[in-house]
């Protein structure tokens, strides 16, 4: 748990410009997952007078292919934000169908090319802070190498418990390999200055491995940009649906952790309820397989859409009546779904698969801000979808929005973390007009 920083410490940390080196495989302009949050964090840091240098890859996620106009490039440098942001992009191998071994090669090639860039930066001015965003977990070694020669403080931020996930999902099956991997991770955790992670469940797991305090650094949401709208019937028409349709939406990465095959099975059983439409939005290595399966089963109530542009995303999420957050049973406390923060911010009804005792299960139930059912139980999923589409869920939606404003606001989270590791205050952004309208509606209810 985070501890307070004395005022005398804070007074030393108000220097007008601090410099940060961030090392992470995922970064802007990726629209989902870790890259989204890392990009937003760097934007916030630049806006608050930090000089930022980012060592990252070319954008590839969640498509698992390098995106235009970055294809066929070697090391590149982008200078943005009036010179306050330098992005050093590194080439790497990106598998079209990522298996366990291919992911290892993918991450190893990034480590090697990023190492060259870190060596290059050793000949540049010293950075005050080094942020290492895991996975891949071994990215922490790059931060340790930089600190050895140049100094600075390292924040090792864990977005996924990668090694545990690989073990529990059986992406690797060698006990000797896992022993080595856990040993490498333990060395990183012992040597860095600060360790942080995104959920209380993950915090408990990391605390058992790290011989130091672990900071709570949750994923956030911009509660001004993402907020409830009240014309969902008109929004449904924009995406080709009838205003009386009930939209059950899955939006995000389409990969093996999500267990999306079950959506097709449930959709087949609910074909008689013609007002329920299933929408799978996003991309990933398993999307084509799902689309082919839906075609073979002639599922007319299942619709596939590409990732939506950022300027449309708030409208798109507000169109949905039910938001699916699906995970396999053995991954439910190893990752905190990034999509959940945005769902809560728009006042959406989240239908989540999670096991009792996991952080995700407890946080949703304790705050009464969604519906939680057992993982990998298709009958429960079918019954829950039908129930969510036929009853009033206003209370859960309001609770979700309130939680997002109180606990997931981007400005509050990033300000608190920077104070804890050592930097300056921040004036919160003004509340948007749409936000004010929402608060008025809530008070009336």
PDB file of C-alpha atoms in Angstrom, residues 170-429:
ATOM      1  CA  UNK A 170       0.010 -23.387 -20.398  1.00  0.00           C
ATOM      2  CA  UNK A 171       1.693 -21.202 -23.000  1.00  0.00           C
ATOM      3  CA  UNK A 172       4.945 -22.727 -21.708  1.00  0.00           C
ATOM      4  CA  UNK A 173       5.247 -26.113 -20.012  1.00  0.00           C
ATOM      5  CA  UNK A 174       8.847 -26.356 -18.808  1.00  0.00           C
ATOM      6  CA  UNK A 175       9.305 -26.232 -15.021  1.00  0.00           C
ATOM      7  CA  UNK A 176      12.996 -25.429 -15.476  1.00  0.00           C
ATOM      8  CA  UNK A 177      12.156 -22.510 -17.743  1.00  0.00           C
ATOM      9  CA  UNK A 178       9.717 -21.077 -15.206  1.00  0.00           C
ATOM     10  CA  UNK A 179      12.283 -21.412 -12.431  1.00  0.00           C
ATOM     11  CA  UNK A 180      14.718 -19.331 -14.464  1.00  0.00           C
ATOM     12  CA  UNK A 181      12.048 -16.758 -15.410  1.00  0.00           C
ATOM     13  CA  UNK A 182      10.875 -16.279 -11.819  1.00  0.00           C
ATOM     14  CA  UNK A 183      14.492 -15.911 -10.724  1.00  0.00           C
ATOM     15  CA  UNK A 184      15.083 -13.184 -13.315  1.00  0.00           C
ATOM     16  CA  UNK A 185      11.932 -11.385 -12.228  1.00  0.00           C
ATOM     17  CA  UNK A 186      12.926 -11.596  -8.548  1.00  0.00           C
ATOM     18  CA  UNK A 187      16.277  -9.981  -9.359  1.00  0.00           C
ATOM     19  CA  UNK A 188      14.521  -7.062 -11.093  1.00  0.00           C
ATOM     20  CA  UNK A 189      12.084  -6.568  -8.216  1.00  0.00           C
ATOM     21  CA  UNK A 190      14.942  -6.477  -5.709  1.00  0.00           C
ATOM     22  CA  UNK A 191      17.025  -3.949  -7.636  1.00  0.00           C
ATOM     23  CA  UNK A 192      14.530  -1.313  -8.823  1.00  0.00           C
ATOM     24  CA  UNK A 193      13.589   1.676  -6.654  1.00  0.00           C
ATOM     25  CA  UNK A 194       9.808   1.400  -6.933  1.00  0.00           C
ATOM     26  CA  UNK A 195       7.401  -1.361  -7.946  1.00  0.00           C
ATOM     27  CA  UNK A 196       3.781  -0.689  -8.888  1.00  0.00           C
ATOM     28  CA  UNK A 197       0.847  -2.629 -10.270  1.00  0.00           C
ATOM     29  CA  UNK A 198      -2.737  -2.043 -11.344  1.00  0.00           C
ATOM     30  CA  UNK A 199      -5.067  -3.929  -8.983  1.00  0.00           C
ATOM     31  CA  UNK A 200      -5.229  -4.899  -5.327  1.00  0.00           C
ATOM     32  CA  UNK A 201      -5.274  -8.579  -6.288  1.00  0.00           C
ATOM     33  CA  UNK A 202      -2.084  -8.212  -8.311  1.00  0.00           C
ATOM     34  CA  UNK A 203      -0.600  -6.032  -5.573  1.00  0.00           C
ATOM     35  CA  UNK A 204      -0.961  -8.888  -3.094  1.00  0.00           C
ATOM     36  CA  UNK A 205       0.737 -11.315  -5.482  1.00  0.00           C
ATOM     37  CA  UNK A 206       3.600  -8.940  -6.320  1.00  0.00           C
ATOM     38  CA  UNK A 207       4.123  -8.049  -2.655  1.00  0.00           C
ATOM     39  CA  UNK A 208       4.920 -11.686  -1.919  1.00  0.00           C
ATOM     40  CA  UNK A 209       7.740 -11.561  -4.480  1.00  0.00           C
ATOM     41  CA  UNK A 210       9.124  -8.060  -3.908  1.00  0.00           C
ATOM     42  CA  UNK A 211      11.104  -7.203  -0.791  1.00  0.00           C
ATOM     43  CA  UNK A 212       9.701  -3.671  -0.776  1.00  0.00           C
ATOM     44  CA  UNK A 213       6.468  -1.728  -0.695  1.00  0.00           C
ATOM     45  CA  UNK A 214       4.390  -2.072  -3.870  1.00  0.00           C
ATOM     46  CA  UNK A 215       2.542   1.012  -5.062  1.00  0.00           C
ATOM     47  CA  UNK A 216      -1.058   0.848  -6.210  1.00  0.00           C
ATOM     48  CA  UNK A 217      -1.051   2.374  -9.719  1.00  0.00           C
ATOM     49  CA  UNK A 218      -4.373   1.438 -11.343  1.00  0.00           C
ATOM     50  CA  UNK A 219      -5.322   1.970 -14.937  1.00  0.00           C
ATOM     51  CA  UNK A 220      -7.402   5.080 -15.304  1.00  0.00           C
ATOM     52  CA  UNK A 221      -9.989   6.668 -17.512  1.00  0.00           C
ATOM     53  CA  UNK A 222     -10.609  10.195 -18.711  1.00  0.00           C
ATOM     54  CA  UNK A 223     -13.993  10.756 -17.100  1.00  0.00           C
ATOM     55  CA  UNK A 224     -14.541  13.896 -19.172  1.00  0.00           C
ATOM     56  CA  UNK A 225     -13.864  12.294 -22.545  1.00  0.00           C
ATOM     57  CA  UNK A 226     -15.783   9.118 -21.624  1.00  0.00           C
ATOM     58  CA  UNK A 227     -19.142   9.819 -20.020  1.00  0.00           C
ATOM     59  CA  UNK A 228     -22.787   8.737 -20.241  1.00  0.00           C
ATOM     60  CA  UNK A 229     -25.014   9.906 -23.104  1.00  0.00           C
ATOM     61  CA  UNK A 230     -28.761   9.606 -23.203  1.00  0.00           C
ATOM     62  CA  UNK A 231     -29.621   9.080 -26.863  1.00  0.00           C
ATOM     63  CA  UNK A 232     -28.654   5.411 -27.193  1.00  0.00           C
ATOM     64  CA  UNK A 233     -31.603   4.724 -29.518  1.00  0.00           C
ATOM     65  CA  UNK A 234     -30.280   7.244 -32.035  1.00  0.00           C
ATOM     66  CA  UNK A 235     -26.743   5.976 -31.581  1.00  0.00           C
ATOM     67  CA  UNK A 236     -27.859   2.433 -32.431  1.00  0.00           C
ATOM     68  CA  UNK A 237     -29.185   3.664 -35.763  1.00  0.00           C
ATOM     69  CA  UNK A 238     -25.776   5.120 -36.602  1.00  0.00           C
ATOM     70  CA  UNK A 239     -24.284   1.629 -36.455  1.00  0.00           C
ATOM     71  CA  UNK A 240     -27.125   0.030 -38.422  1.00  0.00           C
ATOM     72  CA  UNK A 241     -29.270  -1.365 -35.607  1.00  0.00           C
ATOM     73  CA  UNK A 242     -32.913  -0.810 -34.692  1.00  0.00           C
ATOM     74  CA  UNK A 243     -33.591   1.533 -31.802  1.00  0.00           C
ATOM     75  CA  UNK A 244     -35.333  -1.243 -29.864  1.00  0.00           C
ATOM     76  CA  UNK A 245     -32.471  -3.718 -30.256  1.00  0.00           C
ATOM     77  CA  UNK A 246     -30.517  -4.709 -27.169  1.00  0.00           C
ATOM     78  CA  UNK A 247     -26.814  -4.573 -27.996  1.00  0.00           C
ATOM     79  CA  UNK A 248     -24.495  -7.000 -26.213  1.00  0.00           C
ATOM     80  CA  UNK A 249     -21.001  -5.705 -26.931  1.00  0.00           C
ATOM     81  CA  UNK A 250     -17.559  -7.196 -26.627  1.00  0.00           C
ATOM     82  CA  UNK A 251     -14.940  -4.586 -27.528  1.00  0.00           C
ATOM     83  CA  UNK A 252     -11.221  -5.224 -27.254  1.00  0.00           C
ATOM     84  CA  UNK A 253      -8.493  -7.653 -28.112  1.00  0.00           C
ATOM     85  CA  UNK A 254      -9.644 -10.939 -29.604  1.00  0.00           C
ATOM     86  CA  UNK A 255      -7.192 -13.419 -28.143  1.00  0.00           C
ATOM     87  CA  UNK A 256      -6.958 -16.614 -26.151  1.00  0.00           C
ATOM     88  CA  UNK A 257      -7.235 -15.017 -22.680  1.00  0.00           C
ATOM     89  CA  UNK A 258     -10.775 -13.814 -23.373  1.00  0.00           C
ATOM     90  CA  UNK A 259     -12.438 -17.132 -24.224  1.00  0.00           C
ATOM     91  CA  UNK A 260     -14.694 -15.597 -26.891  1.00  0.00           C
ATOM     92  CA  UNK A 261     -15.830 -18.867 -28.449  1.00  0.00           C
ATOM     93  CA  UNK A 262     -18.577 -18.959 -25.847  1.00  0.00           C
ATOM     94  CA  UNK A 263     -20.234 -15.843 -27.299  1.00  0.00           C
ATOM     95  CA  UNK A 264     -21.106 -17.744 -30.463  1.00  0.00           C
ATOM     96  CA  UNK A 265     -22.582 -20.631 -28.521  1.00  0.00           C
ATOM     97  CA  UNK A 266     -24.713 -18.276 -26.416  1.00  0.00           C
ATOM     98  CA  UNK A 267     -25.781 -16.341 -29.511  1.00  0.00           C
ATOM     99  CA  UNK A 268     -26.982 -19.574 -31.100  1.00  0.00           C
ATOM    100  CA  UNK A 269     -29.097 -20.420 -28.051  1.00  0.00           C
ATOM    101  CA  UNK A 270     -30.598 -16.912 -27.977  1.00  0.00           C
ATOM    102  CA  UNK A 271     -31.487 -16.713 -31.669  1.00  0.00           C
ATOM    103  CA  UNK A 272     -35.194 -16.819 -30.771  1.00  0.00           C
ATOM    104  CA  UNK A 273     -34.764 -13.551 -28.825  1.00  0.00           C
ATOM    105  CA  UNK A 274     -34.407 -11.531 -32.009  1.00  0.00           C
ATOM    106  CA  UNK A 275     -34.113  -8.205 -30.188  1.00  0.00           C
ATOM    107  CA  UNK A 276     -30.712  -9.251 -28.759  1.00  0.00           C
ATOM    108  CA  UNK A 277     -27.787  -8.478 -31.067  1.00  0.00           C
ATOM    109  CA  UNK A 278     -24.214  -9.520 -30.330  1.00  0.00           C
ATOM    110  CA  UNK A 279     -21.427  -7.202 -31.478  1.00  0.00           C
ATOM    111  CA  UNK A 280     -17.766  -8.234 -31.410  1.00  0.00           C
ATOM    112  CA  UNK A 281     -15.572  -5.206 -32.030  1.00  0.00           C
ATOM    113  CA  UNK A 282     -11.812  -5.236 -32.283  1.00  0.00           C
ATOM    114  CA  UNK A 283      -9.056  -7.283 -33.765  1.00  0.00           C
ATOM    115  CA  UNK A 284      -6.587  -9.940 -32.772  1.00  0.00           C
ATOM    116  CA  UNK A 285      -5.118 -13.279 -33.812  1.00  0.00           C
ATOM    117  CA  UNK A 286      -8.396 -15.197 -33.301  1.00  0.00           C
ATOM    118  CA  UNK A 287     -10.849 -12.845 -34.994  1.00  0.00           C
ATOM    119  CA  UNK A 288     -10.819 -14.538 -38.389  1.00  0.00           C
ATOM    120  CA  UNK A 289     -11.398 -17.909 -36.756  1.00  0.00           C
ATOM    121  CA  UNK A 290     -14.423 -16.532 -34.883  1.00  0.00           C
ATOM    122  CA  UNK A 291     -15.836 -14.937 -38.013  1.00  0.00           C
ATOM    123  CA  UNK A 292     -15.492 -18.175 -39.937  1.00  0.00           C
ATOM    124  CA  UNK A 293     -17.238 -20.090 -37.157  1.00  0.00           C
ATOM    125  CA  UNK A 294     -20.112 -17.573 -37.092  1.00  0.00           C
ATOM    126  CA  UNK A 295     -20.527 -17.906 -40.860  1.00  0.00           C
ATOM    127  CA  UNK A 296     -20.589 -21.692 -40.678  1.00  0.00           C
ATOM    128  CA  UNK A 297     -23.266 -21.558 -37.966  1.00  0.00           C
ATOM    129  CA  UNK A 298     -25.240 -18.876 -39.895  1.00  0.00           C
ATOM    130  CA  UNK A 299     -25.493 -16.675 -36.828  1.00  0.00           C
ATOM    131  CA  UNK A 300     -27.356 -13.635 -38.073  1.00  0.00           C
ATOM    132  CA  UNK A 301     -27.460 -12.130 -34.595  1.00  0.00           C
ATOM    133  CA  UNK A 302     -23.655 -11.807 -34.378  1.00  0.00           C
ATOM    134  CA  UNK A 303     -21.959  -8.779 -35.963  1.00  0.00           C
ATOM    135  CA  UNK A 304     -18.231  -8.136 -36.290  1.00  0.00           C
ATOM    136  CA  UNK A 305     -16.899  -4.571 -36.384  1.00  0.00           C
ATOM    137  CA  UNK A 306     -13.376  -3.150 -36.631  1.00  0.00           C
ATOM    138  CA  UNK A 307     -11.773  -1.053 -33.908  1.00  0.00           C
ATOM    139  CA  UNK A 308     -13.571   2.262 -33.668  1.00  0.00           C
ATOM    140  CA  UNK A 309     -11.799   5.596 -34.070  1.00  0.00           C
ATOM    141  CA  UNK A 310     -11.118   7.463 -30.810  1.00  0.00           C
ATOM    142  CA  UNK A 311     -13.465  10.336 -31.648  1.00  0.00           C
ATOM    143  CA  UNK A 312     -16.332   7.851 -32.085  1.00  0.00           C
ATOM    144  CA  UNK A 313     -15.592   5.583 -29.160  1.00  0.00           C
ATOM    145  CA  UNK A 314     -17.637   7.339 -26.472  1.00  0.00           C
ATOM    146  CA  UNK A 315     -20.712   7.247 -28.734  1.00  0.00           C
ATOM    147  CA  UNK A 316     -20.012   3.638 -29.646  1.00  0.00           C
ATOM    148  CA  UNK A 317     -19.816   2.460 -26.044  1.00  0.00           C
ATOM    149  CA  UNK A 318     -22.962   4.366 -25.130  1.00  0.00           C
ATOM    150  CA  UNK A 319     -24.816   2.471 -27.864  1.00  0.00           C
ATOM    151  CA  UNK A 320     -24.428  -0.838 -25.997  1.00  0.00           C
ATOM    152  CA  UNK A 321     -26.856  -2.135 -23.377  1.00  0.00           C
ATOM    153  CA  UNK A 322     -24.524  -4.824 -22.012  1.00  0.00           C
ATOM    154  CA  UNK A 323     -20.713  -4.839 -22.067  1.00  0.00           C
ATOM    155  CA  UNK A 324     -19.007  -8.239 -21.899  1.00  0.00           C
ATOM    156  CA  UNK A 325     -15.761  -8.563 -19.939  1.00  0.00           C
ATOM    157  CA  UNK A 326     -14.828 -12.210 -20.436  1.00  0.00           C
ATOM    158  CA  UNK A 327     -11.809 -14.056 -19.107  1.00  0.00           C
ATOM    159  CA  UNK A 328     -10.762 -17.629 -18.678  1.00  0.00           C
ATOM    160  CA  UNK A 329     -10.956 -19.011 -15.163  1.00  0.00           C
ATOM    161  CA  UNK A 330      -7.202 -19.337 -14.623  1.00  0.00           C
ATOM    162  CA  UNK A 331      -6.508 -15.756 -15.758  1.00  0.00           C
ATOM    163  CA  UNK A 332      -9.119 -13.917 -13.718  1.00  0.00           C
ATOM    164  CA  UNK A 333      -6.770 -12.590 -11.014  1.00  0.00           C
ATOM    165  CA  UNK A 334      -3.634 -12.235 -13.105  1.00  0.00           C
ATOM    166  CA  UNK A 335      -4.875  -9.376 -15.278  1.00  0.00           C
ATOM    167  CA  UNK A 336      -7.229  -6.455 -14.692  1.00  0.00           C
ATOM    168  CA  UNK A 337      -9.226  -5.891 -17.908  1.00  0.00           C
ATOM    169  CA  UNK A 338      -8.326  -2.447 -19.222  1.00  0.00           C
ATOM    170  CA  UNK A 339     -11.673  -2.126 -21.008  1.00  0.00           C
ATOM    171  CA  UNK A 340     -13.531  -2.161 -17.691  1.00  0.00           C
ATOM    172  CA  UNK A 341     -12.427   1.340 -16.706  1.00  0.00           C
ATOM    173  CA  UNK A 342     -13.957   2.874 -19.840  1.00  0.00           C
ATOM    174  CA  UNK A 343     -17.158   0.841 -19.483  1.00  0.00           C
ATOM    175  CA  UNK A 344     -17.633   2.181 -15.970  1.00  0.00           C
ATOM    176  CA  UNK A 345     -16.885   5.745 -17.089  1.00  0.00           C
ATOM    177  CA  UNK A 346     -19.654   5.727 -19.709  1.00  0.00           C
ATOM    178  CA  UNK A 347     -22.111   4.329 -17.192  1.00  0.00           C
ATOM    179  CA  UNK A 348     -22.284   1.002 -19.005  1.00  0.00           C
ATOM    180  CA  UNK A 349     -23.562  -2.250 -17.558  1.00  0.00           C
ATOM    181  CA  UNK A 350     -20.583  -4.594 -17.266  1.00  0.00           C
ATOM    182  CA  UNK A 351     -21.235  -8.338 -17.382  1.00  0.00           C
ATOM    183  CA  UNK A 352     -18.054  -9.912 -16.076  1.00  0.00           C
ATOM    184  CA  UNK A 353     -16.777 -13.449 -15.689  1.00  0.00           C
ATOM    185  CA  UNK A 354     -14.666 -13.798 -12.540  1.00  0.00           C
ATOM    186  CA  UNK A 355     -14.192 -16.308  -9.757  1.00  0.00           C
ATOM    187  CA  UNK A 356     -15.196 -15.670  -6.109  1.00  0.00           C
ATOM    188  CA  UNK A 357     -12.239 -14.456  -4.091  1.00  0.00           C
ATOM    189  CA  UNK A 358     -10.563 -12.677  -7.000  1.00  0.00           C
ATOM    190  CA  UNK A 359     -10.012  -8.940  -6.935  1.00  0.00           C
ATOM    191  CA  UNK A 360     -12.273  -8.435  -9.909  1.00  0.00           C
ATOM    192  CA  UNK A 361     -15.155 -10.368  -8.338  1.00  0.00           C
ATOM    193  CA  UNK A 362     -14.901  -8.470  -5.048  1.00  0.00           C
ATOM    194  CA  UNK A 363     -14.565  -4.975  -6.478  1.00  0.00           C
ATOM    195  CA  UNK A 364     -17.641  -5.333  -8.705  1.00  0.00           C
ATOM    196  CA  UNK A 365     -19.823  -6.934  -6.046  1.00  0.00           C
ATOM    197  CA  UNK A 366     -18.710  -4.663  -3.208  1.00  0.00           C
ATOM    198  CA  UNK A 367     -19.557  -1.573  -5.232  1.00  0.00           C
ATOM    199  CA  UNK A 368     -22.662  -3.066  -6.912  1.00  0.00           C
ATOM    200  CA  UNK A 369     -21.593  -1.744 -10.285  1.00  0.00           C
ATOM    201  CA  UNK A 370     -22.120  -4.685 -12.589  1.00  0.00           C
ATOM    202  CA  UNK A 371     -23.030  -8.336 -12.907  1.00  0.00           C
ATOM    203  CA  UNK A 372     -20.481 -11.051 -12.092  1.00  0.00           C
ATOM    204  CA  UNK A 373     -20.891 -14.677 -13.133  1.00  0.00           C
ATOM    205  CA  UNK A 374     -18.576 -17.731 -13.028  1.00  0.00           C
ATOM    206  CA  UNK A 375     -15.933 -18.011 -15.744  1.00  0.00           C
ATOM    207  CA  UNK A 376     -16.363 -20.528 -18.570  1.00  0.00           C
ATOM    208  CA  UNK A 377     -19.988 -21.273 -17.663  1.00  0.00           C
ATOM    209  CA  UNK A 378     -22.032 -20.769 -20.819  1.00  0.00           C
ATOM    210  CA  UNK A 379     -25.383 -21.454 -19.204  1.00  0.00           C
ATOM    211  CA  UNK A 380     -24.748 -18.731 -16.614  1.00  0.00           C
ATOM    212  CA  UNK A 381     -23.619 -16.380 -19.362  1.00  0.00           C
ATOM    213  CA  UNK A 382     -26.740 -17.033 -21.420  1.00  0.00           C
ATOM    214  CA  UNK A 383     -29.054 -16.513 -18.456  1.00  0.00           C
ATOM    215  CA  UNK A 384     -27.243 -13.350 -17.367  1.00  0.00           C
ATOM    216  CA  UNK A 385     -27.393 -11.789 -20.848  1.00  0.00           C
ATOM    217  CA  UNK A 386     -31.111 -12.481 -21.111  1.00  0.00           C
ATOM    218  CA  UNK A 387     -31.681 -11.031 -17.646  1.00  0.00           C
ATOM    219  CA  UNK A 388     -29.563  -7.934 -18.318  1.00  0.00           C
ATOM    220  CA  UNK A 389     -31.494  -7.258 -21.528  1.00  0.00           C
ATOM    221  CA  UNK A 390     -34.910  -7.431 -19.876  1.00  0.00           C
ATOM    222  CA  UNK A 391     -34.608  -5.648 -16.486  1.00  0.00           C
ATOM    223  CA  UNK A 392     -33.752  -2.125 -15.340  1.00  0.00           C
ATOM    224  CA  UNK A 393     -30.035  -1.735 -14.542  1.00  0.00           C
ATOM    225  CA  UNK A 394     -29.950   1.988 -13.769  1.00  0.00           C
ATOM    226  CA  UNK A 395     -28.564   1.575 -10.243  1.00  0.00           C
ATOM    227  CA  UNK A 396     -25.572  -0.507 -11.388  1.00  0.00           C
ATOM    228  CA  UNK A 397     -24.786   1.978 -14.152  1.00  0.00           C
ATOM    229  CA  UNK A 398     -24.841   4.936 -11.768  1.00  0.00           C
ATOM    230  CA  UNK A 399     -22.651   3.078  -9.284  1.00  0.00           C
ATOM    231  CA  UNK A 400     -20.142   2.305 -12.025  1.00  0.00           C
ATOM    232  CA  UNK A 401     -19.923   5.919 -13.128  1.00  0.00           C
ATOM    233  CA  UNK A 402     -19.519   7.084  -9.527  1.00  0.00           C
ATOM    234  CA  UNK A 403     -16.712   4.582  -8.982  1.00  0.00           C
ATOM    235  CA  UNK A 404     -14.919   5.778 -12.109  1.00  0.00           C
ATOM    236  CA  UNK A 405     -15.079   9.395 -10.976  1.00  0.00           C
ATOM    237  CA  UNK A 406     -13.915   8.592  -7.458  1.00  0.00           C
ATOM    238  CA  UNK A 407     -11.239   5.956  -8.048  1.00  0.00           C
ATOM    239  CA  UNK A 408     -10.272   5.895 -11.740  1.00  0.00           C
ATOM    240  CA  UNK A 409      -9.832   9.545 -12.691  1.00  0.00           C
ATOM    241  CA  UNK A 410      -6.627   9.942 -14.697  1.00  0.00           C
ATOM    242  CA  UNK A 411      -5.522  13.237 -13.144  1.00  0.00           C
ATOM    243  CA  UNK A 412      -5.940  11.985  -9.590  1.00  0.00           C
ATOM    244  CA  UNK A 413      -4.126   8.702 -10.180  1.00  0.00           C
ATOM    245  CA  UNK A 414      -1.128  10.122 -12.015  1.00  0.00           C
ATOM    246  CA  UNK A 415      -0.769  13.045  -9.612  1.00  0.00           C
ATOM    247  CA  UNK A 416      -0.713  10.702  -6.622  1.00  0.00           C
ATOM    248  CA  UNK A 417       1.840   8.338  -8.167  1.00  0.00           C
ATOM    249  CA  UNK A 418       4.188  11.150  -9.193  1.00  0.00           C
ATOM    250  CA  UNK A 419       4.044  12.564  -5.687  1.00  0.00           C
ATOM    251  CA  UNK A 420       4.886   9.183  -4.209  1.00  0.00           C
ATOM    252  CA  UNK A 421       7.923   8.594  -6.415  1.00  0.00           C
ATOM    253  CA  UNK A 422       8.900  12.238  -6.179  1.00  0.00           C
ATOM    254  CA  UNK A 423       7.425  15.079  -8.168  1.00  0.00           C
ATOM    255  CA  UNK A 424       5.072  18.027  -8.367  1.00  0.00           C
ATOM    256  CA  UNK A 425       1.431  18.984  -7.872  1.00  0.00           C
ATOM    257  CA  UNK A 426      -1.186  19.121 -10.572  1.00  0.00           C
ATOM    258  CA  UNK A 427      -4.303  21.249 -11.072  1.00  0.00           C
ATOM    259  CA  UNK A 428      -7.247  19.003 -12.027  1.00  0.00           C
ATOM    260  CA  UNK A 429      -8.878  19.614 -15.396  1.00  0.00           C
TER     261      UNK A 429
END
